[in-house]
Coordinates of C-alpha atoms in Angstrom, one line a residue:
Chain T
M45 CA 83.0 89.2 70.0
S46 CA 85.0 87.6 67.8
R47 CA 86.4 83.8 68.2
Q48 CA 90.0 85.0 67.7
F49 CA 89.6 86.9 71.0
L50 CA 88.0 84.1 72.7
L51 CA 90.5 82.1 71.5
R52 CA 93.6 84.5 72.9
R53 CA 92.2 84.6 75.8
L54 CA 92.0 80.5 76.6
L55 CA 95.5 81.0 75.3
I56 CA 97.0 83.7 77.8
A57 CA 95.6 81.1 80.4
I58 CA 97.6 78.2 80.1
P59 CA 101.0 80.4 80.4
S60 CA 99.6 81.3 84.1
L61 CA 99.0 77.3 84.8
L62 CA 102.0 76.6 83.9
G63 CA 103.6 79.4 85.6
I64 CA 101.8 79.0 89.1
S65 CA 102.6 74.9 88.5
V66 CA 106.5 76.2 88.8
V67 CA 106.1 78.3 91.3
L68 CA 104.1 75.3 93.5
F69 CA 107.0 72.6 92.7
T70 CA 109.7 74.8 93.0
V71 CA 108.0 75.6 96.2
L72 CA 107.9 71.9 97.1
A73 CA 111.4 71.4 95.9
L74 CA 113.2 73.6 97.8
A75 CA 111.3 72.9 101.0
P76 CA 113.3 70.9 103.6
G77 CA 112.8 67.2 104.5
D78 CA 113.6 64.3 102.4
P79 CA 110.9 61.6 102.0
F80 CA 113.2 58.9 102.6
S81 CA 114.4 60.5 105.8
E82 CA 112.4 57.5 107.7
L83 CA 114.0 55.1 105.9
V84 CA 117.4 57.0 106.9
T85 CA 117.0 56.0 110.4
N86 CA 115.6 52.6 110.0
P87 CA 118.8 49.8 110.4
N88 CA 116.9 47.0 108.8
V89 CA 117.1 48.9 105.4
P90 CA 120.7 49.2 103.9
A91 CA 122.4 52.4 102.4
E92 CA 122.4 50.2 99.1
V93 CA 118.7 49.5 98.7
R94 CA 118.0 53.1 99.7
M95 CA 120.0 54.4 97.0
A96 CA 118.4 52.2 94.3
L97 CA 115.0 53.0 95.7
R98 CA 116.3 57.0 95.0
A99 CA 117.4 55.8 91.6
E100 CA 114.2 54.3 90.7
L101 CA 111.7 57.0 91.0
G102 CA 113.8 59.5 90.2
L103 CA 114.6 61.7 93.3
D104 CA 118.7 61.7 92.5
D105 CA 117.2 63.4 88.3
P106 CA 117.7 67.2 87.6
I107 CA 115.1 69.6 89.1
W108 CA 113.4 70.1 85.5
S109 CA 113.4 66.3 84.6
R110 CA 111.2 65.9 87.6
Y111 CA 109.0 68.6 87.1
L112 CA 108.3 67.4 83.5
H113 CA 107.3 64.0 85.5
W114 CA 105.3 65.7 87.8
L115 CA 103.3 67.8 85.5
W116 CA 102.5 64.6 82.9
A117 CA 101.6 62.9 86.3
M118 CA 99.4 66.0 87.0
L119 CA 97.8 66.2 84.0
H120 CA 96.8 62.4 83.3
G121 CA 94.8 62.7 86.6
N122 CA 97.3 61.2 88.5
W123 CA 97.5 63.5 91.7
G124 CA 99.2 61.0 94.2
F125 CA 97.5 59.2 97.4
S126 CA 96.6 60.6 100.6
F127 CA 97.5 58.8 103.3
A128 CA 95.6 59.9 105.8
S129 CA 92.3 59.3 104.2
R130 CA 93.6 56.7 102.0
M131 CA 91.8 57.2 98.7
N132 CA 93.3 58.9 95.4
V133 CA 93.8 62.9 96.4
S134 CA 91.4 62.9 92.9
T135 CA 88.7 61.1 94.5
L136 CA 89.1 63.0 98.0
I137 CA 89.2 66.7 95.8
M138 CA 86.1 66.1 93.5
Q139 CA 84.0 65.0 96.8
R140 CA 84.9 68.1 98.6
L141 CA 84.6 71.2 95.6
P142 CA 81.0 70.7 95.4
A143 CA 80.5 72.1 99.3
T144 CA 83.2 75.1 98.5
L145 CA 81.9 76.2 95.3
A146 CA 78.3 76.4 96.3
V147 CA 79.3 78.5 99.8
I148 CA 81.4 80.9 97.7
G149 CA 78.8 80.9 94.9
A150 CA 75.8 81.7 97.3
A151 CA 78.4 84.0 99.4
Q152 CA 79.2 86.3 96.2
L153 CA 75.0 86.3 95.1
L154 CA 74.6 88.1 98.3
A155 CA 77.3 90.3 98.0
M156 CA 76.6 91.4 94.6
L157 CA 72.7 91.9 95.9
V158 CA 73.5 93.8 98.9
A159 CA 76.9 96.2 97.0
I160 CA 75.3 96.8 94.1
P161 CA 72.2 98.6 95.4
V162 CA 73.6 100.0 98.6
G163 CA 76.5 101.4 95.8
V164 CA 74.2 102.8 93.1
L165 CA 72.3 104.7 95.5
A166 CA 75.2 106.0 97.4
A167 CA 76.3 107.0 94.2
T168 CA 73.3 108.9 92.9
K169 CA 73.7 111.2 96.2
P170 CA 77.3 111.4 96.9
Y171 CA 78.3 113.4 100.3
S172 CA 74.5 112.2 101.4
I173 CA 74.1 110.9 104.8
F174 CA 73.4 107.4 103.2
D175 CA 76.0 107.5 101.0
Q176 CA 78.6 108.2 104.6
M177 CA 77.0 105.9 106.4
A178 CA 77.3 103.2 103.4
N179 CA 81.1 104.2 103.2
T180 CA 81.6 103.8 107.0
M181 CA 79.7 100.3 107.1
A182 CA 81.8 99.1 104.1
F183 CA 84.6 99.9 106.2
V184 CA 83.8 98.1 109.2
G185 CA 82.3 95.5 106.9
F186 CA 85.9 94.9 105.4
S187 CA 88.0 95.7 108.7
L188 CA 86.2 92.8 110.7
P189 CA 88.2 89.6 110.2
T190 CA 85.9 86.8 108.8
F191 CA 86.7 84.8 111.7
F192 CA 85.6 87.3 114.5
T193 CA 82.3 87.5 112.7
G194 CA 82.1 83.9 112.3
L195 CA 82.6 83.5 116.1
L196 CA 80.2 86.5 116.9
L197 CA 77.2 84.7 114.7
I198 CA 77.7 81.4 116.6
L199 CA 77.9 83.3 119.7
V200 CA 74.8 84.8 118.9
F201 CA 72.4 82.9 117.0
S202 CA 73.6 79.5 117.9
V203 CA 74.4 79.9 122.1
Q204 CA 72.5 82.6 123.3
L205 CA 69.3 82.5 120.3
D206 CA 69.6 78.9 119.5
W207 CA 67.9 79.4 115.9
L208 CA 70.8 77.7 113.5
P209 CA 73.1 74.9 113.7
F210 CA 76.8 75.9 114.0
V211 CA 77.8 72.4 112.3
Y212 CA 77.7 71.6 108.5
S213 CA 76.6 68.6 108.4
T214 CA 76.5 66.8 104.7
T215 CA 74.3 63.8 106.4
L216 CA 70.9 65.3 106.8
R217 CA 68.5 62.8 107.8
A218 CA 65.1 64.9 106.3
T219 CA 64.0 64.7 102.1
G220 CA 62.3 67.4 100.3
W221 CA 61.1 70.7 101.5
A222 CA 62.3 69.8 105.3
W223 CA 65.7 68.8 103.7
W224 CA 66.2 72.1 101.8
W225 CA 64.9 74.0 105.0
E226 CA 67.5 72.5 106.9
Q227 CA 70.3 73.2 104.6
V228 CA 69.7 77.0 104.3
K229 CA 69.5 77.3 107.8
Q230 CA 72.9 75.6 107.9
S231 CA 74.3 77.6 104.9
I232 CA 72.9 81.4 106.2
M233 CA 75.8 81.8 109.1
P234 CA 78.8 80.7 106.3
V235 CA 77.2 82.3 103.4
C236 CA 76.7 85.7 105.5
V237 CA 80.2 86.1 107.2
L238 CA 81.9 85.4 103.6
G239 CA 79.7 87.5 101.5
L240 CA 79.0 90.6 104.0
F241 CA 82.6 90.7 104.2
Q242 CA 82.7 90.8 100.2
G243 CA 79.8 93.0 99.5
A244 CA 81.3 95.4 101.9
S245 CA 84.4 95.8 99.6
L246 CA 82.2 95.9 96.9
V247 CA 80.2 98.6 97.7
R248 CA 82.8 101.2 97.2
Y249 CA 83.7 99.8 93.7
V250 CA 80.6 100.2 92.6
R251 CA 79.7 103.7 93.8
S252 CA 82.8 105.0 92.5
S253 CA 82.1 102.9 89.3
V254 CA 78.6 104.8 89.2
L255 CA 80.2 108.2 89.7
D256 CA 82.8 107.7 86.9
V257 CA 79.7 106.8 84.9
I258 CA 77.6 109.6 85.8
K259 CA 79.0 112.5 84.6
L260 CA 79.6 111.4 81.1
D261 CA 77.0 113.2 78.4
Y262 CA 75.2 110.7 77.3
V263 CA 73.6 110.5 81.0
T264 CA 72.9 114.1 80.9
T265 CA 71.3 113.7 77.2
A266 CA 69.5 111.1 78.2
R267 CA 67.7 113.1 80.8
S268 CA 67.5 116.6 78.9
K269 CA 65.3 113.8 77.1
G270 CA 62.8 113.8 79.7
I271 CA 63.5 110.2 80.9
G272 CA 62.8 110.1 84.3
E273 CA 65.3 109.9 86.8
G274 CA 64.7 106.4 88.0
K275 CA 64.7 105.1 84.5
V276 CA 68.3 106.4 83.4
I277 CA 69.8 105.3 86.5
R278 CA 68.7 101.7 85.5
L279 CA 68.6 101.8 82.4
H280 CA 72.0 104.2 81.5
V281 CA 73.7 104.2 83.8
V282 CA 73.9 101.0 86.0
R283 CA 74.1 98.9 82.6
N284 CA 77.6 100.5 82.0
A285 CA 79.0 101.1 85.1
L286 CA 78.7 97.4 86.1
I287 CA 81.4 96.4 83.6
P288 CA 84.4 96.8 85.2
V289 CA 82.9 95.5 88.7
V290 CA 83.0 92.4 86.8
T291 CA 86.5 92.6 86.4
L292 CA 86.9 93.5 90.6
I293 CA 84.8 90.5 91.4
A294 CA 87.5 88.2 89.7
L295 CA 89.9 90.3 90.7
Q296 CA 88.8 89.5 94.7
L297 CA 88.4 86.1 94.4
P298 CA 91.8 85.1 95.7
V299 CA 90.8 86.9 98.8
V300 CA 87.4 85.2 99.0
F301 CA 89.3 81.5 98.6
G302 CA 91.3 82.6 102.3
G303 CA 87.6 83.6 103.4
A304 CA 86.8 80.4 102.5
I305 CA 89.0 78.6 104.1
V306 CA 88.0 80.2 107.2
T307 CA 84.6 79.7 107.1
E308 CA 84.6 76.4 106.5
Q309 CA 86.8 75.6 109.5
I310 CA 84.4 77.9 111.8
F311 CA 81.7 76.1 110.7
R312 CA 82.8 72.7 109.7
I313 CA 81.9 72.7 106.1
P314 CA 83.6 69.5 104.8
G315 CA 84.5 71.6 101.6
I316 CA 88.0 71.9 100.6
G317 CA 89.8 74.7 102.5
S318 CA 88.7 72.6 105.8
L319 CA 90.4 69.4 103.7
L320 CA 93.8 71.8 103.5
I321 CA 93.7 72.9 107.0
A322 CA 93.2 69.1 108.0
A323 CA 96.1 67.8 105.8
I324 CA 98.3 70.3 107.2
L325 CA 97.6 69.3 110.3
A326 CA 98.3 65.7 109.5
N327 CA 101.4 66.6 107.1
D328 CA 99.9 64.9 104.5
T329 CA 101.7 67.1 101.5
P330 CA 100.0 65.6 98.4
V331 CA 96.6 66.6 99.5
V332 CA 98.3 69.7 100.3
M333 CA 99.7 70.6 97.4
A334 CA 97.3 69.5 95.2
V335 CA 94.2 71.6 97.3
T336 CA 96.8 74.8 96.9
F337 CA 97.2 74.0 93.0
V338 CA 93.1 73.6 92.8
F339 CA 92.9 76.7 94.4
A340 CA 95.7 78.9 92.0
A341 CA 93.7 77.2 89.3
L342 CA 89.9 78.2 90.1
V343 CA 91.5 81.7 90.5
I344 CA 92.8 81.9 87.4
I345 CA 89.8 79.8 85.3
F346 CA 87.5 82.3 87.0
N347 CA 89.7 85.6 86.2
T348 CA 89.6 83.6 82.3
I349 CA 86.0 83.5 82.6
A350 CA 85.5 87.2 83.8
D351 CA 87.7 88.7 81.1
I352 CA 85.8 86.6 78.4
I353 CA 82.7 88.5 79.8
Y354 CA 84.0 91.7 80.0
G355 CA 84.7 91.2 76.3
W356 CA 81.2 90.1 75.7
L357 CA 79.8 93.0 77.5
D358 CA 82.1 95.9 75.9
P359 CA 83.1 94.8 72.4
R360 CA 85.8 97.6 72.7
I361 CA 87.6 95.3 74.6
A362 CA 87.8 92.7 72.4
F363 CA 89.0 94.3 69.4
R364 CA 92.4 96.2 70.6
Chain G
M48 CA 119.7 136.2 98.5
A49 CA 122.4 137.8 96.8
G50 CA 121.0 136.4 93.3
S51 CA 117.9 136.6 93.1
T52 CA 116.4 139.9 92.4
P53 CA 112.4 140.8 93.3
A54 CA 110.0 142.5 90.6
S55 CA 109.3 145.0 93.5
P56 CA 110.3 145.7 96.9
S57 CA 106.4 144.6 97.6
A58 CA 106.3 141.8 95.4
D59 CA 106.6 139.3 98.5
A60 CA 104.5 141.7 101.2
A61 CA 101.5 140.8 98.6
T62 CA 101.6 136.7 98.7
P63 CA 99.8 134.6 101.3
P64 CA 101.6 133.0 103.6
Q65 CA 102.8 129.2 101.6
L66 CA 102.3 126.6 103.8
S67 CA 104.9 124.1 104.0
L68 CA 104.3 120.4 102.2
A69 CA 103.6 119.0 105.6
A70 CA 101.4 121.8 106.8
E71 CA 99.3 121.4 103.7
S72 CA 99.1 117.7 104.1
W73 CA 98.1 117.5 107.7
R74 CA 95.5 120.2 106.5
R75 CA 93.9 118.1 104.6
F76 CA 94.2 115.0 106.9
R77 CA 92.2 116.7 109.2
K78 CA 89.6 117.5 107.5
H79 CA 88.6 113.6 107.8
K80 CA 87.7 113.5 110.7
L81 CA 87.0 109.4 111.3
A82 CA 90.9 109.5 110.3
V83 CA 91.7 111.8 113.2
I84 CA 89.9 110.0 115.4
S85 CA 91.0 106.6 114.3
M86 CA 94.5 108.2 114.6
F87 CA 93.9 108.9 118.6
I88 CA 92.3 105.2 118.7
L89 CA 95.7 103.5 117.3
G90 CA 97.6 105.5 119.3
A91 CA 95.9 104.4 122.9
L92 CA 96.2 100.9 121.1
V93 CA 99.8 101.3 120.5
L94 CA 100.7 102.9 123.9
A95 CA 99.1 100.5 125.5
V96 CA 101.0 97.8 123.9
V97 CA 104.0 99.2 124.4
A98 CA 103.6 101.0 128.0
G99 CA 101.1 98.1 129.4
P100 CA 103.9 95.6 130.9
F101 CA 105.2 98.8 132.9
V102 CA 101.5 99.1 134.4
W103 CA 99.9 96.3 134.4
R104 CA 102.0 93.9 136.3
V105 CA 100.7 90.4 136.1
P106 CA 102.1 87.9 134.0
I107 CA 100.7 86.4 130.8
N108 CA 101.6 82.7 132.3
E109 CA 100.5 82.6 135.4
I110 CA 98.5 79.8 136.3
D111 CA 95.4 80.1 138.7
F112 CA 93.0 77.3 138.4
T113 CA 91.1 78.8 141.2
A114 CA 90.1 81.4 139.0
K115 CA 89.6 80.0 135.7
L116 CA 87.2 81.3 133.1
Q117 CA 86.0 84.1 135.2
G118 CA 84.4 87.1 133.5
P119 CA 85.6 90.7 133.8
S120 CA 86.1 91.6 137.3
W121 CA 88.6 94.3 139.1
H122 CA 91.5 91.6 139.6
H123 CA 91.3 90.4 136.1
P124 CA 89.9 93.3 133.8
L125 CA 89.2 91.2 130.9
G126 CA 88.4 88.1 132.7
T127 CA 90.3 85.1 132.6
D128 CA 90.8 82.0 130.3
D129 CA 90.8 78.2 130.9
L130 CA 94.0 77.9 132.8
G131 CA 93.2 81.4 134.4
Q132 CA 95.8 83.1 133.3
D133 CA 94.5 87.2 132.9
I134 CA 93.6 87.8 129.6
L135 CA 94.2 91.2 129.4
A136 CA 97.9 90.7 130.5
R137 CA 98.0 88.1 127.2
L138 CA 96.6 91.1 124.8
I139 CA 99.0 93.2 125.7
Y140 CA 101.9 90.9 125.0
G141 CA 100.4 89.3 122.2
G142 CA 99.3 93.0 120.9
R143 CA 102.9 93.5 120.6
I144 CA 103.5 90.7 118.0
S145 CA 100.6 91.5 116.1
L146 CA 101.4 95.0 115.9
S147 CA 104.8 94.2 114.9
V148 CA 104.3 91.5 112.5
G149 CA 102.1 94.2 110.7
L150 CA 104.5 96.9 110.4
A151 CA 107.4 94.7 109.5
A152 CA 105.7 92.8 106.9
M153 CA 104.3 95.9 105.1
A154 CA 108.4 97.3 105.1
V155 CA 109.1 94.3 103.0
A156 CA 105.6 94.5 100.5
L157 CA 107.1 98.6 100.4
L158 CA 110.7 97.1 99.7
V159 CA 110.1 94.5 96.9
G160 CA 107.6 96.6 95.5
V161 CA 109.2 99.8 95.4
L162 CA 112.1 97.7 93.9
I163 CA 110.5 95.8 91.5
G164 CA 108.2 98.7 90.5
A165 CA 111.3 100.9 89.8
M166 CA 113.0 98.9 87.7
A167 CA 109.9 97.9 85.4
G168 CA 109.0 101.6 85.3
M169 CA 112.6 102.7 84.7
A170 CA 113.9 99.2 82.5
S171 CA 110.4 99.5 79.7
G172 CA 110.5 97.1 77.5
R173 CA 111.2 93.5 77.7
V174 CA 112.3 94.1 81.3
D175 CA 108.9 96.0 81.8
A176 CA 106.9 93.2 80.0
G177 CA 108.8 90.4 81.8
L178 CA 108.1 91.9 85.7
M179 CA 104.8 93.2 85.1
W180 CA 103.9 89.3 84.2
L181 CA 105.6 88.1 87.1
T182 CA 103.5 90.9 89.0
D183 CA 100.2 89.5 87.5
L184 CA 101.2 85.9 87.7
F185 CA 101.8 87.0 91.7
L186 CA 98.2 88.5 92.0
S187 CA 96.3 85.7 91.0
L188 CA 97.8 83.1 93.7
P189 CA 95.6 82.7 96.2
Q190 CA 97.2 83.9 98.9
L191 CA 95.9 82.5 102.0
P192 CA 96.6 78.2 100.6
L193 CA 100.0 79.3 99.6
L194 CA 100.7 81.2 102.8
L195 CA 99.6 77.8 104.8
L196 CA 101.8 75.8 101.9
L197 CA 104.8 77.9 102.8
I198 CA 104.7 77.6 106.3
Y199 CA 103.7 73.8 106.4
L200 CA 106.6 73.2 104.3
F201 CA 109.3 75.6 106.1
R202 CA 108.4 75.3 109.6
D203 CA 110.6 73.5 111.0
T204 CA 113.8 74.7 109.6
L205 CA 113.4 78.1 110.9
K206 CA 112.5 76.8 114.0
A207 CA 115.4 75.0 114.5
A208 CA 117.4 78.1 113.0
F209 CA 116.1 81.2 114.7
G210 CA 114.2 79.6 117.9
A211 CA 110.7 78.9 117.9
E212 CA 109.5 82.4 118.1
G213 CA 111.5 84.1 116.1
G214 CA 111.9 81.8 113.2
V215 CA 108.1 82.2 113.3
F216 CA 108.2 85.6 113.4
I217 CA 110.5 85.8 110.2
M218 CA 108.6 82.8 108.5
V219 CA 105.4 85.0 108.5
V220 CA 106.7 88.7 107.7
A221 CA 108.8 87.5 104.9
V222 CA 105.8 85.5 103.4
I223 CA 103.5 88.0 104.1
G224 CA 105.3 91.3 103.3
G225 CA 106.0 88.5 99.9
L226 CA 102.9 88.3 99.1
R227 CA 101.7 91.6 99.1
W228 CA 103.9 93.8 97.1
M229 CA 102.2 93.3 93.9
P230 CA 99.8 96.4 94.3
V231 CA 102.9 98.8 95.1
A232 CA 105.1 97.4 92.3
R233 CA 102.1 98.8 90.1
L234 CA 101.1 102.0 91.5
V235 CA 105.0 102.7 91.4
R236 CA 105.6 101.9 87.7
A237 CA 102.3 103.9 87.1
Q238 CA 103.9 107.0 88.8
F239 CA 107.5 106.4 87.4
F240 CA 105.9 106.1 84.2
S241 CA 104.5 109.7 84.2
L242 CA 107.0 111.1 86.2
R243 CA 110.4 110.2 83.9
E244 CA 108.7 112.2 81.3
K245 CA 108.5 115.7 83.3
E246 CA 110.5 118.8 83.2
F247 CA 112.4 118.3 86.5
V248 CA 113.5 115.4 85.6
E249 CA 114.6 116.1 82.2
A250 CA 116.2 119.3 83.8
A251 CA 118.1 116.9 86.2
R252 CA 119.1 114.8 83.4
A253 CA 120.4 117.5 81.7
L254 CA 122.3 119.4 84.3
G255 CA 124.1 115.5 84.2
A256 CA 122.2 113.3 87.1
G257 CA 123.2 109.9 86.8
R258 CA 120.0 107.2 86.5
A259 CA 120.5 106.6 90.5
R260 CA 120.6 109.9 91.4
L261 CA 117.4 110.4 89.3
V262 CA 115.7 107.7 91.1
A263 CA 116.7 108.1 94.3
R264 CA 116.4 112.5 94.4
H265 CA 114.0 113.1 92.0
I266 CA 111.8 110.4 90.5
L267 CA 111.2 108.1 93.7
P268 CA 110.3 110.8 96.8
N269 CA 107.7 112.2 94.3
A270 CA 106.0 109.2 93.4
M271 CA 106.1 108.5 97.6
G272 CA 102.3 109.2 98.1
P273 CA 100.2 106.9 96.9
V274 CA 102.8 104.0 97.9
I275 CA 102.5 105.6 101.8
V276 CA 98.9 105.2 101.1
A277 CA 99.4 101.7 100.1
G278 CA 101.5 100.6 102.5
T279 CA 99.5 102.3 106.0
I280 CA 96.5 99.4 104.0
D281 CA 98.6 97.0 104.1
V282 CA 99.4 96.9 108.0
A283 CA 95.9 96.5 108.1
S284 CA 95.8 93.2 106.2
A285 CA 99.5 91.6 107.4
I286 CA 97.3 91.9 110.5
I287 CA 93.9 90.3 109.7
A288 CA 96.9 87.5 107.5
E289 CA 98.4 86.7 111.0
S290 CA 95.6 86.7 113.1
T291 CA 94.0 84.3 110.5
L292 CA 97.2 82.3 110.4
S293 CA 97.1 82.0 114.6
F294 CA 93.4 81.5 114.8
L295 CA 94.0 78.5 112.4
G296 CA 96.0 77.1 114.4
L297 CA 98.9 76.9 112.2
G298 CA 100.9 80.6 113.4
F299 CA 102.7 80.9 116.4
P300 CA 103.3 78.3 118.6
P301 CA 100.6 78.3 121.9
D302 CA 102.5 79.9 124.4
V303 CA 102.8 83.6 122.3
P304 CA 99.3 84.7 122.5
T305 CA 99.1 86.9 119.8
W306 CA 95.4 88.3 119.2
G307 CA 94.6 85.7 116.8
R308 CA 96.1 82.9 118.7
V309 CA 94.0 83.9 121.8
L310 CA 90.3 84.1 119.7
F311 CA 91.6 80.5 118.0
D312 CA 91.9 78.9 122.1
A313 CA 88.4 80.5 123.0
K314 CA 86.4 79.5 120.4
D315 CA 85.7 76.4 122.3
Y316 CA 84.5 77.6 125.0
L317 CA 82.5 80.3 123.7
D318 CA 79.1 79.2 125.0
I319 CA 80.6 80.0 128.6
A320 CA 83.4 82.0 128.4
P321 CA 82.6 84.7 125.6
H322 CA 84.6 87.5 127.3
W323 CA 87.7 85.5 125.9
A324 CA 86.9 85.8 122.3
I325 CA 85.0 89.1 121.9
F326 CA 88.0 91.1 124.0
P327 CA 91.1 89.7 121.3
G328 CA 88.4 89.9 118.5
A329 CA 87.5 93.3 119.1
A330 CA 91.2 94.4 119.7
I331 CA 91.8 93.4 115.7
F332 CA 89.0 94.9 114.6
L333 CA 89.9 98.1 116.5
A334 CA 93.5 97.6 115.2
V335 CA 92.4 97.1 111.6
L336 CA 89.6 99.6 111.0
S337 CA 91.6 102.8 112.6
I338 CA 94.5 101.9 110.2
N339 CA 92.1 101.2 107.6
F340 CA 90.8 105.2 108.6
I341 CA 93.9 106.6 108.4
G342 CA 94.6 104.6 104.8
D343 CA 91.4 107.0 103.7
G344 CA 92.9 110.1 105.4
L345 CA 96.1 109.7 103.9
R346 CA 94.5 109.5 100.5
D347 CA 92.8 112.4 101.1
A348 CA 96.5 114.0 102.3
L349 CA 98.4 112.7 100.0
D350 CA 96.7 112.3 96.5
P351 CA 97.8 115.4 94.6
R352 CA 95.2 114.6 92.1
R353 CA 92.3 115.3 94.5
V354 CA 91.4 119.0 95.2
I355 CA 89.3 120.0 98.2

């Protein structure tokens, strides 16, 4: 992979980020509601004072100039102040982000651990009983909405069996191994909900990708050289078949973030997803804007990483 | 016919009876057993939702504290909620909204997607590149956070303009549809690129057909197969999106019992009234699963590249 490809790919990400910031800012600017609406009804504030305040804060400037100011402030890390939480938005998000990334990362790992073996096995014996069962289960998996599976798991494992806690706690009292054990216990359900939903749609991609590769000539060559079937599949087929899957995982990310918001809400995980919901319910506009932008930026960052990995795995792409 | 002369008088008799396009598609669709079963399930759901209120005449908001949080019984086949309201009646009413949101959002997504895809596919060059950049940008937007943001910002205005229920309906349909057109646009564009070079399109152009007629009569009808499949799956994802919004408490107002909203209300009573959560969840699951299977069956039936 050439350095040129890396640089070009990183440069493509910048217009996308700018595009998203324009979309978000336009939405905010088009939205009805005036931050000064409370002052209008307040008889103690004369109209001239209100006008002066507006002019001073730049609310009467043309929209592009307001956008540039906003962008400049965002770039300097000045993301505003959360009135509901009484702290800077950037601090708030930095506190919440690790929990979200941990849950999403673990869920992606689980999804791959389930989807890759099942998809490969299904593709090696297409239209067999196993393939049909895997296909049906995949359909069931991505037709079950995350909020329903979450509630079902709580119903079975927390209410009926009383094995797992259904409220995620960040202030675990235990230390050492006991802390890890508690952490695993409270993460199992959210990670499973998100990971299995994700894995279900991944299975079909893996299967079709393996089916595309398994028919190629070099696989037949490997077989005719007398290499065992298991080795052919593992070393020759799967390695190449998984390359497009990298991109598909990245393309699925917007959906994963949606699922993360729901799971965080159900299991009360203090991540940025539940922060978004809480901010919406509390009318905390700076936080709502910032969290939406962080989600969008994360999608672009991971897409860029996936593209770079793709270029590294498949050098043909990098030279195009 | 006056103009055509058969090669021999017996030439027609030898060919097997030709199936029409629709009959051929139906023959392929029937081979997908799960899709056929799903069609019956979805049909039953739609029938229950449309005709249900005429058969099951219990009002959705009849409060009866003596019968609250009861499990299924003859009086209340699906039990009651915390105010003693009949869950079956509420699910029938809510299903109308959930299903119609799905259909309407699909229509919006298809309309925008076909329009943009057709424009990009016919224009090519700079217009095409610009539209595809826009499509890619929208594809990388995280849908649920944006959906929540839009609803947060515009909820009150629309409520004031169209009333609580109508405003939220328009809002949810427009936003879900407006964030789902991208795959359709890409499909239509790809189809246009291959179709517009085909001989029959060239023939139509040689006969003097204008651009608009070429698109409407010759290219678009041939590009519709994959679009119908994508549209079917869009209905399912729109139903999930609407239920998710309602489940987060940010969709329809509390007195409109969409399936997601009923789940939202039920989630705090999981330990004492699990039936309250299970029935609406099962309804969403069944509707989405059957629509997804029907989409898969339609893919078999309408995708001409696939030979069975």
